[in-house]
Short mmCIF file of C-alpha atoms and ligand atoms in Angstrom, two decimals:
data_model
loop_
_atom_site.label_atom_id
_atom_site.label_comp_id
_atom_site.label_asym_id
_atom_site.label_seq_id
_atom_site.Cartn_x
_atom_site.Cartn_y
_atom_site.Cartn_z
CA MET Q 1 66.06 121.29 104.28
CA GLY Q 2 66.27 123.00 100.91
CA ARG Q 3 64.19 122.75 97.79
CA TYR Q 4 66.29 119.91 96.38
CA ALA Q 5 68.29 118.30 99.20
CA ARG Q 6 66.25 116.34 101.71
CA ILE Q 7 68.08 114.45 104.43
CA MET Q 8 65.80 111.97 106.22
CA VAL Q 9 68.47 109.83 107.92
CA GLU Q 10 72.02 110.99 108.62
CA PRO Q 11 73.99 109.74 105.61
CA PRO Q 12 75.31 107.19 105.19
CA GLY Q 13 72.12 105.66 106.61
CA PRO Q 14 71.79 101.98 107.59
CA LYS Q 15 71.08 100.69 104.07
CA ALA Q 16 73.93 102.70 102.57
CA ARG Q 17 76.32 101.47 105.27
CA GLU Q 18 75.33 97.88 104.55
CA MET Q 19 75.93 98.42 100.84
CA VAL Q 20 79.39 99.78 101.57
CA VAL Q 21 80.17 96.61 103.57
CA GLN Q 22 78.91 94.32 100.78
CA ASP Q 23 80.68 96.37 98.12
CA SER Q 24 84.00 96.19 99.90
CA ARG Q 25 83.58 92.42 100.16
CA TYR Q 26 82.83 91.74 96.49
CA VAL Q 27 83.81 94.72 94.36
CA ALA Q 28 87.44 95.51 93.55
CA THR Q 29 88.86 98.49 95.39
CA SER Q 30 88.59 101.43 93.09
CA THR Q 31 88.44 105.16 93.65
CA LYS Q 32 85.44 105.50 95.98
CA ILE Q 33 85.01 109.03 97.28
CA LEU Q 34 81.76 109.16 99.30
CA PRO Q 35 79.31 106.57 100.63
CA VAL Q 36 76.44 107.67 98.38
CA ALA Q 37 74.46 104.50 97.62
CA ALA Q 38 72.13 105.52 94.79
CA ALA Q 39 68.64 104.04 94.43
CA HIS Q 40 67.36 106.31 91.66
CA ALA Q 41 67.96 109.77 90.28
CA HIS Q 42 66.37 112.36 88.06
CA GLY Q 43 67.66 115.70 86.80
CA GLY Q 44 70.19 116.99 89.31
CA VAL Q 45 68.92 115.01 92.31
CA VAL Q 46 70.09 111.58 93.45
CA THR Q 47 67.99 109.62 95.95
CA ASP Q 48 69.91 107.13 98.04
CA VAL Q 49 68.79 103.75 99.39
CA ASP Q 50 67.78 105.36 102.72
CA GLY Q 51 65.50 107.89 101.04
CA ASN Q 52 67.85 110.90 101.25
CA ASP Q 53 67.88 113.33 98.31
CA PHE Q 54 71.22 114.85 97.30
CA LEU Q 55 72.15 117.69 95.00
CA ASP Q 56 74.43 116.06 92.47
CA PHE Q 57 77.34 118.38 91.82
CA SER Q 58 79.31 115.46 90.39
CA SER Q 59 77.05 114.55 87.42
CA GLY Q 60 78.17 110.95 87.94
CA MET Q 61 81.79 112.02 87.30
CA ALA Q 62 81.08 114.64 84.62
CA VAL Q 63 78.93 112.25 82.60
CA LEU Q 64 75.37 113.49 83.06
CA ASN Q 65 75.44 116.86 81.35
CA LEU Q 66 71.71 116.39 80.67
CA GLY Q 67 71.04 115.32 84.25
CA HIS Q 68 70.00 111.86 85.34
CA THR Q 69 67.50 109.82 83.31
CA HIS Q 70 66.70 112.49 80.74
CA PRO Q 71 63.35 111.31 79.32
CA ARG Q 72 64.42 111.64 75.67
CA VAL Q 73 67.59 109.62 76.25
CA VAL Q 74 65.61 106.96 78.15
CA GLN Q 75 63.09 106.82 75.30
CA ALA Q 76 65.78 106.55 72.61
CA VAL Q 77 67.50 103.68 74.43
CA LYS Q 78 64.23 101.82 75.01
CA GLU Q 79 63.19 102.14 71.37
CA GLN Q 80 66.60 100.99 70.16
CA ALA Q 81 66.59 98.03 72.58
CA ASP Q 82 63.35 96.81 70.99
CA ARG Q 83 64.88 96.85 67.50
CA LEU Q 84 68.54 95.79 67.77
CA ILE Q 85 70.90 95.89 70.75
CA HIS Q 86 74.22 94.80 69.34
CA PHE Q 87 75.74 93.95 66.00
CA ALA Q 88 79.51 94.58 66.32
CA GLY Q 89 79.70 97.91 64.54
CA THR Q 90 83.44 97.53 64.05
CA ASP Q 91 82.89 94.46 61.86
CA PHE Q 92 79.46 95.06 60.32
CA TYR Q 93 77.25 98.01 59.47
CA TYR Q 94 74.31 99.95 60.93
CA ALA Q 95 72.96 103.42 60.31
CA ALA Q 96 73.16 104.86 63.84
CA GLN Q 97 76.94 104.55 63.88
CA VAL Q 98 77.36 106.22 60.49
CA GLU Q 99 75.01 109.00 61.53
CA LEU Q 100 76.75 109.60 64.84
CA ALA Q 101 80.19 109.66 63.19
CA ARG Q 102 78.92 112.12 60.58
CA ARG Q 103 77.50 114.43 63.23
CA LEU Q 104 80.56 114.31 65.46
CA GLY Q 105 82.79 114.98 62.47
CA ASN Q 106 80.70 118.03 61.57
CA LEU Q 107 80.70 119.27 65.16
CA ALA Q 108 84.50 119.13 65.48
CA PRO Q 109 86.16 122.53 65.11
CA GLY Q 110 87.64 123.42 61.71
CA ASP Q 111 86.39 122.55 58.25
CA GLN Q 112 88.54 119.49 57.56
CA ASP Q 113 86.87 116.15 56.86
CA ARG Q 114 86.85 113.89 59.90
CA LYS Q 115 86.44 110.23 60.72
CA VAL Q 116 85.53 108.68 64.06
CA PHE Q 117 86.77 105.61 65.91
CA PHE Q 118 84.22 104.45 68.48
CA SER Q 119 85.07 102.79 71.77
CA ASN Q 120 83.58 102.62 75.26
CA SER Q 121 85.57 104.76 77.68
CA GLY Q 122 87.82 107.77 77.88
CA THR Q 123 90.95 105.73 78.28
CA GLU Q 124 90.14 103.71 75.14
CA SER Q 125 89.65 106.85 73.10
CA VAL Q 126 93.10 108.00 74.22
CA GLU Q 127 94.64 104.61 73.36
CA ALA Q 128 93.17 104.94 69.87
CA ALA Q 129 94.68 108.42 69.55
CA MET Q 130 98.11 107.12 70.60
CA LYS Q 131 97.95 104.34 68.01
CA LEU Q 132 96.69 106.69 65.29
CA ALA Q 133 99.56 109.05 66.01
CA ARG Q 134 102.27 106.39 65.91
CA TRP Q 135 100.77 104.64 62.87
CA ASN Q 136 100.51 107.80 60.82
CA THR Q 137 103.67 109.66 61.73
CA GLY Q 138 106.02 106.71 62.08
CA ARG Q 139 107.30 108.56 65.18
CA LYS Q 140 107.40 107.00 68.66
CA GLN Q 141 107.47 109.79 71.26
CA PHE Q 142 104.64 111.63 73.01
CA VAL Q 143 104.44 114.83 75.03
CA ALA Q 144 101.93 115.28 77.86
CA PHE Q 145 101.56 117.67 80.79
CA LEU Q 146 102.33 117.43 84.49
CA GLY Q 147 99.01 117.27 86.34
CA CYS Q 148 97.20 115.78 83.35
CA PHE Q 149 94.80 112.86 83.44
CA HIS Q 150 94.14 110.81 80.32
CA GLY Q 151 93.12 107.43 81.76
CA ARG Q 152 94.44 104.36 83.52
CA SER Q 153 95.06 101.63 80.93
CA LEU Q 154 98.78 101.23 80.36
CA GLY Q 155 99.03 103.43 77.26
CA SER Q 156 96.98 106.32 78.60
CA LEU Q 157 98.50 105.86 82.07
CA SER Q 158 101.87 106.62 80.51
CA LEU Q 159 100.48 110.07 79.69
CA THR Q 160 98.63 110.55 83.00
CA ALA Q 161 100.65 112.50 85.58
CA SER Q 162 98.01 113.57 88.02
CA LYS Q 163 98.84 111.65 91.22
CA PRO Q 164 101.68 109.22 92.02
CA VAL Q 165 99.18 106.62 93.32
CA GLN Q 166 97.87 106.20 89.77
CA ARG Q 167 101.31 105.09 88.54
CA GLU Q 168 102.79 103.43 91.63
CA ARG Q 169 103.82 99.78 90.98
CA PHE Q 170 102.89 100.01 87.30
CA PHE Q 171 106.27 100.99 85.91
CA PRO Q 172 107.54 100.60 83.33
CA THR Q 173 104.70 102.36 81.55
CA VAL Q 174 104.80 102.67 77.75
CA PRO Q 175 108.18 104.18 76.95
CA GLY Q 176 108.46 107.43 75.02
CA VAL Q 177 106.39 109.92 77.03
CA VAL Q 178 107.91 113.22 78.15
CA HIS Q 179 105.98 115.49 80.53
CA MET Q 180 106.16 119.27 80.62
CA PRO Q 181 104.58 121.91 82.91
CA TYR Q 182 100.98 122.97 82.32
CA ALA Q 183 100.10 126.64 82.62
CA TYR Q 184 100.32 126.93 86.40
CA CYS Q 185 99.87 130.70 86.21
CA TYR Q 186 97.46 130.79 89.09
CA ARG Q 187 100.18 129.52 91.45
CA CYS Q 188 103.26 130.47 89.54
CA ALA Q 189 106.37 129.38 91.40
CA TYR Q 190 108.06 132.62 90.35
CA GLY Q 191 105.21 134.83 91.54
CA MET Q 192 104.67 136.20 88.05
CA GLU Q 193 101.41 137.69 86.89
CA PRO Q 194 99.34 135.37 84.70
CA SER Q 195 99.57 137.81 81.80
CA SER Q 196 103.34 137.34 81.50
CA CYS Q 197 103.87 133.91 82.98
CA TRP Q 198 102.12 131.60 80.52
CA MET Q 199 104.87 132.00 77.98
CA HIS Q 200 107.45 130.40 80.27
CA CYS Q 201 105.50 127.16 80.62
CA ALA Q 202 104.72 126.91 76.89
CA ARG Q 203 108.17 127.90 75.62
CA VAL Q 204 109.86 125.20 77.74
CA LEU Q 205 108.92 122.68 75.05
CA GLU Q 206 110.76 124.26 72.14
CA ASP Q 207 113.44 126.21 74.00
CA VAL Q 208 114.46 123.58 76.56
CA TYR Q 209 113.08 120.12 75.78
CA PHE Q 210 113.72 120.20 72.03
CA THR Q 211 117.21 121.61 72.54
CA THR Q 212 118.26 119.22 75.29
CA LEU Q 213 116.47 115.89 75.53
CA LEU Q 214 113.74 115.42 72.94
CA PRO Q 215 114.32 115.50 69.16
CA PRO Q 216 111.09 117.08 67.87
CA GLU Q 217 111.18 115.04 64.67
CA GLU Q 218 110.65 111.93 66.81
CA VAL Q 219 107.51 113.25 68.54
CA ALA Q 220 104.28 111.74 67.19
CA ALA Q 221 101.73 113.69 69.24
CA LEU Q 222 101.17 116.07 72.12
CA PHE Q 223 98.18 115.41 74.38
CA ILE Q 224 96.47 118.27 76.14
CA GLU Q 225 93.38 118.88 78.25
CA PRO Q 226 92.04 122.34 77.31
CA VAL Q 227 90.98 122.68 80.94
CA GLN Q 228 92.96 120.45 83.26
CA GLY Q 229 90.34 118.32 85.04
CA GLU Q 230 91.59 115.88 87.68
CA GLY Q 231 94.63 118.14 88.02
CA GLY Q 232 92.46 120.80 89.70
CA TYR Q 233 90.27 122.57 87.12
CA ILE Q 234 93.03 124.75 85.78
CA VAL Q 235 92.05 127.05 82.91
CA PRO Q 236 95.14 128.04 80.94
CA PRO Q 237 95.45 131.43 79.26
CA ARG Q 238 94.39 131.42 75.63
CA GLU Q 239 97.92 132.24 74.49
CA PHE Q 240 99.32 129.18 76.25
CA ILE Q 241 97.26 126.73 74.21
CA GLN Q 242 97.83 128.76 71.04
CA GLU Q 243 101.59 128.72 71.54
CA ILE Q 244 101.59 124.97 72.20
CA ALA Q 245 99.53 124.42 69.02
CA ALA Q 246 101.92 126.59 67.01
CA ILE Q 247 104.93 124.61 68.26
CA CYS Q 248 103.20 121.36 67.28
CA ARG Q 249 102.48 122.72 63.78
CA ARG Q 250 106.08 123.86 63.30
CA HIS Q 251 107.40 120.39 64.06
CA GLY Q 252 104.76 118.18 62.43
CA ILE Q 253 103.52 116.98 65.83
CA LEU Q 254 99.86 115.94 66.02
CA LEU Q 255 97.83 117.90 68.56
CA VAL Q 256 95.49 115.64 70.53
CA ASP Q 257 92.74 117.44 72.40
CA ASP Q 258 91.33 115.47 75.36
CA GLU Q 259 87.71 116.66 75.70
CA ILE Q 260 86.67 113.72 77.82
CA GLN Q 261 85.78 115.83 80.87
CA ALA Q 262 85.54 119.34 79.41
CA GLY Q 263 83.62 118.61 76.19
CA MET Q 264 79.95 118.22 75.25
CA GLY Q 265 78.92 121.77 76.12
CA ARG Q 266 80.23 121.80 79.66
CA THR Q 267 82.52 124.82 79.40
CA GLY Q 268 80.14 127.00 77.43
CA ARG Q 269 81.19 125.75 74.00
CA MET Q 270 80.55 122.36 72.50
CA TRP Q 271 84.29 121.63 72.83
CA ALA Q 272 86.53 123.41 75.33
CA ILE Q 273 89.28 123.83 72.73
CA GLU Q 274 86.98 126.27 70.88
CA HIS Q 275 87.70 128.87 73.59
CA TYR Q 276 91.27 128.99 72.30
CA ASP Q 277 90.67 129.13 68.53
CA VAL Q 278 92.85 126.10 67.98
CA ILE Q 279 92.06 123.22 65.62
CA PRO Q 280 93.29 119.88 66.91
CA ASP Q 281 94.27 116.96 64.66
CA ILE Q 282 92.64 114.42 66.97
CA MET Q 283 89.94 114.84 69.63
CA CYS Q 284 88.98 112.38 72.35
CA THR Q 285 85.50 112.46 73.84
CA ALA Q 286 83.66 110.07 76.17
CA LYS Q 287 81.89 110.66 79.54
CA ALA Q 288 78.92 112.93 78.59
CA LEU Q 289 78.74 111.63 75.01
CA GLY Q 290 76.20 108.90 75.87
CA SER Q 291 74.54 110.52 78.90
CA GLY Q 292 75.49 107.50 81.00
CA VAL Q 293 75.49 104.78 78.33
CA PRO Q 294 79.18 103.96 77.80
CA ILE Q 295 80.56 105.33 74.54
CA ALA Q 296 83.69 107.15 73.47
CA ALA Q 297 84.81 108.65 70.20
CA THR Q 298 88.21 109.50 68.81
CA ILE Q 299 87.55 112.12 66.14
CA PHE Q 300 90.38 112.68 63.69
CA SER Q 301 91.24 114.29 60.45
CA ARG Q 302 90.40 111.91 57.57
CA ARG Q 303 93.98 111.87 56.29
CA LEU Q 304 94.99 109.95 59.45
CA ASP Q 305 92.96 106.76 59.08
CA MET Q 306 94.64 103.41 59.86
CA SER Q 307 94.41 100.24 57.74
CA THR Q 308 91.75 97.59 58.41
CA GLY Q 309 92.74 95.39 61.34
CA ALA Q 310 95.08 97.92 62.94
CA HIS Q 311 92.63 98.77 65.72
CA SER Q 312 89.19 97.60 66.86
CA THR Q 313 86.96 96.86 69.85
CA THR Q 314 83.83 94.68 69.91
CA TYR Q 315 81.45 97.04 71.68
CA GLY Q 316 82.70 100.31 70.16
CA GLY Q 317 79.72 102.34 68.94
CA ASN Q 318 77.22 99.83 70.31
CA LEU Q 319 73.65 100.52 69.18
CA LEU Q 320 72.24 101.50 72.58
CA ALA Q 321 75.16 103.84 73.07
CA CYS Q 322 74.74 105.39 69.60
CA ALA Q 323 71.02 105.91 70.24
CA ALA Q 324 71.75 107.59 73.60
CA SER Q 325 74.46 109.68 72.02
CA LEU Q 326 72.37 110.88 69.06
CA ALA Q 327 69.60 111.89 71.49
CA THR Q 328 72.20 113.65 73.66
CA LEU Q 329 73.51 115.69 70.72
CA ASP Q 330 69.94 116.66 69.73
CA ILE Q 331 69.16 117.84 73.26
CA ILE Q 332 72.39 119.81 73.63
CA GLU Q 333 71.93 121.53 70.28
CA GLU Q 334 68.18 122.18 70.45
CA GLY Q 335 68.34 123.33 74.08
CA ARG Q 336 71.47 125.46 73.46
CA LEU Q 337 72.93 123.84 76.53
CA ALA Q 338 76.44 125.13 75.92
CA GLU Q 339 75.16 128.69 76.18
CA ARG Q 340 73.24 127.72 79.26
CA ALA Q 341 76.43 126.25 80.78
CA SER Q 342 78.19 129.52 80.12
CA ARG Q 343 75.45 131.60 81.77
CA LEU Q 344 75.07 129.29 84.76
CA GLY Q 345 78.83 128.94 85.06
CA ASN Q 346 79.23 132.72 85.31
CA TYR Q 347 76.52 132.78 87.94
CA LEU Q 348 78.14 130.00 89.97
CA HIS Q 349 81.54 131.66 89.63
CA ARG Q 350 80.13 134.91 91.06
CA ARG Q 351 78.54 133.03 93.96
CA LEU Q 352 81.84 131.29 94.70
CA LEU Q 353 83.70 134.61 94.63
CA GLU Q 354 81.21 135.92 97.22
CA LEU Q 355 81.97 132.86 99.30
CA GLN Q 356 85.68 133.59 98.98
CA GLU Q 357 85.10 137.00 100.55
CA ARG Q 358 83.68 135.30 103.62
CA HIS Q 359 86.16 132.41 103.89
CA ASP Q 360 89.91 133.03 103.99
CA MET Q 361 90.38 129.34 103.37
CA ILE Q 362 89.32 129.75 99.74
CA GLY Q 363 92.59 130.60 98.02
CA ASP Q 364 91.33 130.56 94.45
CA VAL Q 365 88.09 130.40 92.48
CA ARG Q 366 88.46 129.27 88.87
CA GLY Q 367 86.69 127.53 86.05
CA LEU Q 368 85.06 127.77 82.67
CA GLY Q 369 81.31 127.33 82.19
CA LEU Q 370 79.95 124.70 84.53
CA MET Q 371 83.40 123.37 85.30
CA GLN Q 372 84.07 125.45 88.41
CA ALA Q 373 86.33 124.95 91.41
CA ILE Q 374 87.56 126.44 94.64
CA GLU Q 375 91.01 125.70 96.02
CA LEU Q 376 91.36 125.48 99.80
CA VAL Q 377 94.57 126.83 101.29
CA LYS Q 378 96.04 127.06 104.80
CA ASP Q 379 96.56 130.78 104.19
CA ARG Q 380 96.46 132.95 101.13
CA GLN Q 381 100.07 134.07 101.50
CA SER Q 382 101.78 130.69 101.36
CA LYS Q 383 98.97 129.06 99.34
CA ALA Q 384 99.81 125.82 101.24
CA HIS Q 385 97.24 123.19 100.29
CA ALA Q 386 94.54 122.55 102.92
CA VAL Q 387 94.07 118.88 102.03
CA ALA Q 388 92.47 117.56 105.24
CA GLU Q 389 90.17 120.59 105.36
CA ARG Q 390 89.09 119.99 101.76
CA ASP Q 391 88.32 116.33 102.48
CA ARG Q 392 86.39 117.27 105.63
CA ALA Q 393 84.37 119.90 103.74
CA ILE Q 394 83.35 117.34 101.11
CA GLU Q 395 82.33 114.88 103.83
CA LEU Q 396 80.26 117.47 105.73
CA ALA Q 397 78.60 118.70 102.53
CA PHE Q 398 77.55 115.12 101.80
CA LYS Q 399 75.98 114.85 105.26
CA ARG Q 400 73.98 117.99 104.45
CA GLY Q 401 72.86 116.82 101.05
CA ALA Q 402 75.41 117.93 98.42
CA ILE Q 403 77.64 115.57 96.44
CA LEU Q 404 80.89 117.41 95.71
CA LEU Q 405 84.09 116.04 94.22
CA PRO Q 406 87.75 116.67 94.96
CA ALA Q 407 90.31 117.48 92.26
CA GLY Q 408 94.02 118.34 92.33
CA ARG Q 409 95.67 118.61 95.75
CA SER Q 410 93.07 120.64 97.68
CA THR Q 411 90.42 121.66 95.20
CA ILE Q 412 86.66 121.11 95.32
CA ARG Q 413 85.05 120.95 91.90
CA PHE Q 414 81.51 121.73 90.83
CA VAL Q 415 80.34 119.78 87.78
CA PRO Q 416 76.54 119.92 88.01
CA PRO Q 417 74.30 118.90 85.10
CA LEU Q 418 73.85 121.70 82.57
CA ILE Q 419 70.07 121.59 82.97
CA VAL Q 420 69.87 122.75 86.61
CA GLU Q 421 68.46 126.14 87.66
CA GLU Q 422 70.16 128.95 89.58
CA ASP Q 423 68.41 127.97 92.82
CA PHE Q 424 70.03 124.52 92.58
CA LEU Q 425 73.45 126.17 92.46
CA ASP Q 426 72.46 128.53 95.31
CA GLU Q 427 71.47 125.64 97.50
CA GLY Q 428 74.82 123.93 96.95
CA VAL Q 429 76.76 127.13 97.61
CA ASP Q 430 74.76 127.72 100.82
CA ILE Q 431 75.54 124.21 102.04
CA LEU Q 432 79.23 124.79 101.32
CA ASP Q 433 79.10 128.15 103.12
CA GLY Q 434 77.89 126.49 106.32
CA VAL Q 435 80.33 123.62 105.94
CA LEU Q 436 83.41 125.83 105.52
CA GLY Q 437 82.45 127.74 108.68
CA ASP Q 438 82.28 124.43 110.55
CA VAL Q 439 85.58 123.21 109.13
CA VAL Q 440 87.30 126.36 110.39
CA ARG Q 441 85.65 126.08 113.82
CA SER Q 442 86.70 122.43 114.18
C1 LIG K 1 90.36 114.39 80.84
C2 LIG K 1 90.14 112.91 81.01
N1 LIG K 1 90.68 112.06 80.15
C3 LIG K 1 90.51 110.74 80.26
C4 LIG K 1 89.77 110.19 81.28
C5 LIG K 1 89.57 108.72 81.38
O1 LIG K 1 88.24 108.38 81.13
P1 LIG K 1 87.67 106.96 81.57
O2 LIG K 1 87.59 106.96 83.06
O3 LIG K 1 86.33 106.89 80.91
O4 LIG K 1 88.62 105.94 81.06
C6 LIG K 1 89.19 111.05 82.22
C7 LIG K 1 88.43 110.52 83.37
O5 LIG K 1 88.22 111.14 84.36
C8 LIG K 1 89.38 112.45 82.09
O6 LIG K 1 88.85 113.32 82.96
#
């Protein structure tokens, strides 16, 4: 038993198992990963219905950058609930929405004036970006990346190319999306060194796509994750993103930066794109924006606004969500949480590199800030993905009190809240150390 994890009954315990049964009876099949049945949670620790405490390395799917139930967020939501819960901010007016839009606009990189479209989820913020791009450019086509994840509603799903299961039986998706390779330097098919390889992936767009199948003057926008999330926590070289941005500029293509998983301080900057010195035309943020109260924002250069009636959603920028979000921004800025994420991320990265020295199965350690990952391989030579081993490791870690998430083909990701301490990270790494030994032995 560690300082944080406390396993009283082997998980899933009897109450959790019963919840799984009831859930599968009444709740639509979704993307369940582990049988963690949460009762309550605070900071980085989730307590399940059987009284087990888990280290939460998932942050509720990269949402709880401030940890669970941050007292200032709870307070802000309670106070707002007493005054006014909902008043259709898309149709009427209230101050919290104006204030949040102003602050997000100011926080966006670059000094251009921005506006914000509020919605409720990542996928909706991407839909808004797609519509903004078509409406403003009069162009129909989009470019996205292989391995990318931008959501699951039909528009954003047309961009998503993370796993076939996400698209299976949903074709035809929205026509007009062309996918290109992301910067797969870390497992370059040609065995090139990252320092020289990135150019090949980026140049494909202008040198091959634009000269063979895709007239650039018909491309409205290019969507990019500055760190590929679901695709396996891939951090591209700085030059890759800069080259892509330069190509977009040359051809009048809007650059849409998907910060839904990587934003809000997680990578060591407020927005991950800031690591690359690139200024996007449109930014999508959601997940951590409301610390668990659903809210999303599409932040765009003011010259791109659409006419009244072109796009709207009833709950977008709901008052409870705005209150949670304003409190979240205060806490991130006052607590310098982005800097903290950078420091803790470096620490976790070093700990994972130490683990790699002990376990041949760890083929790669990568990440930015507190968005870290290890990739499990059959052997380091072939880099063949150790998928079953990865799944087993996540299952065993859960039984020992750590909630870890998969990503990509055989990657385990670490997305803990930004407010945890080093000893929290140590405890998770120690659990994983024991687990990987057991996976090899079995
Ligand atoms: C980078 C990225 N974009 C978009 C989405 C979709 O967000 P949501 O699930 O809120 O629709 C996700 C969700 O994981 C994501 O990681």
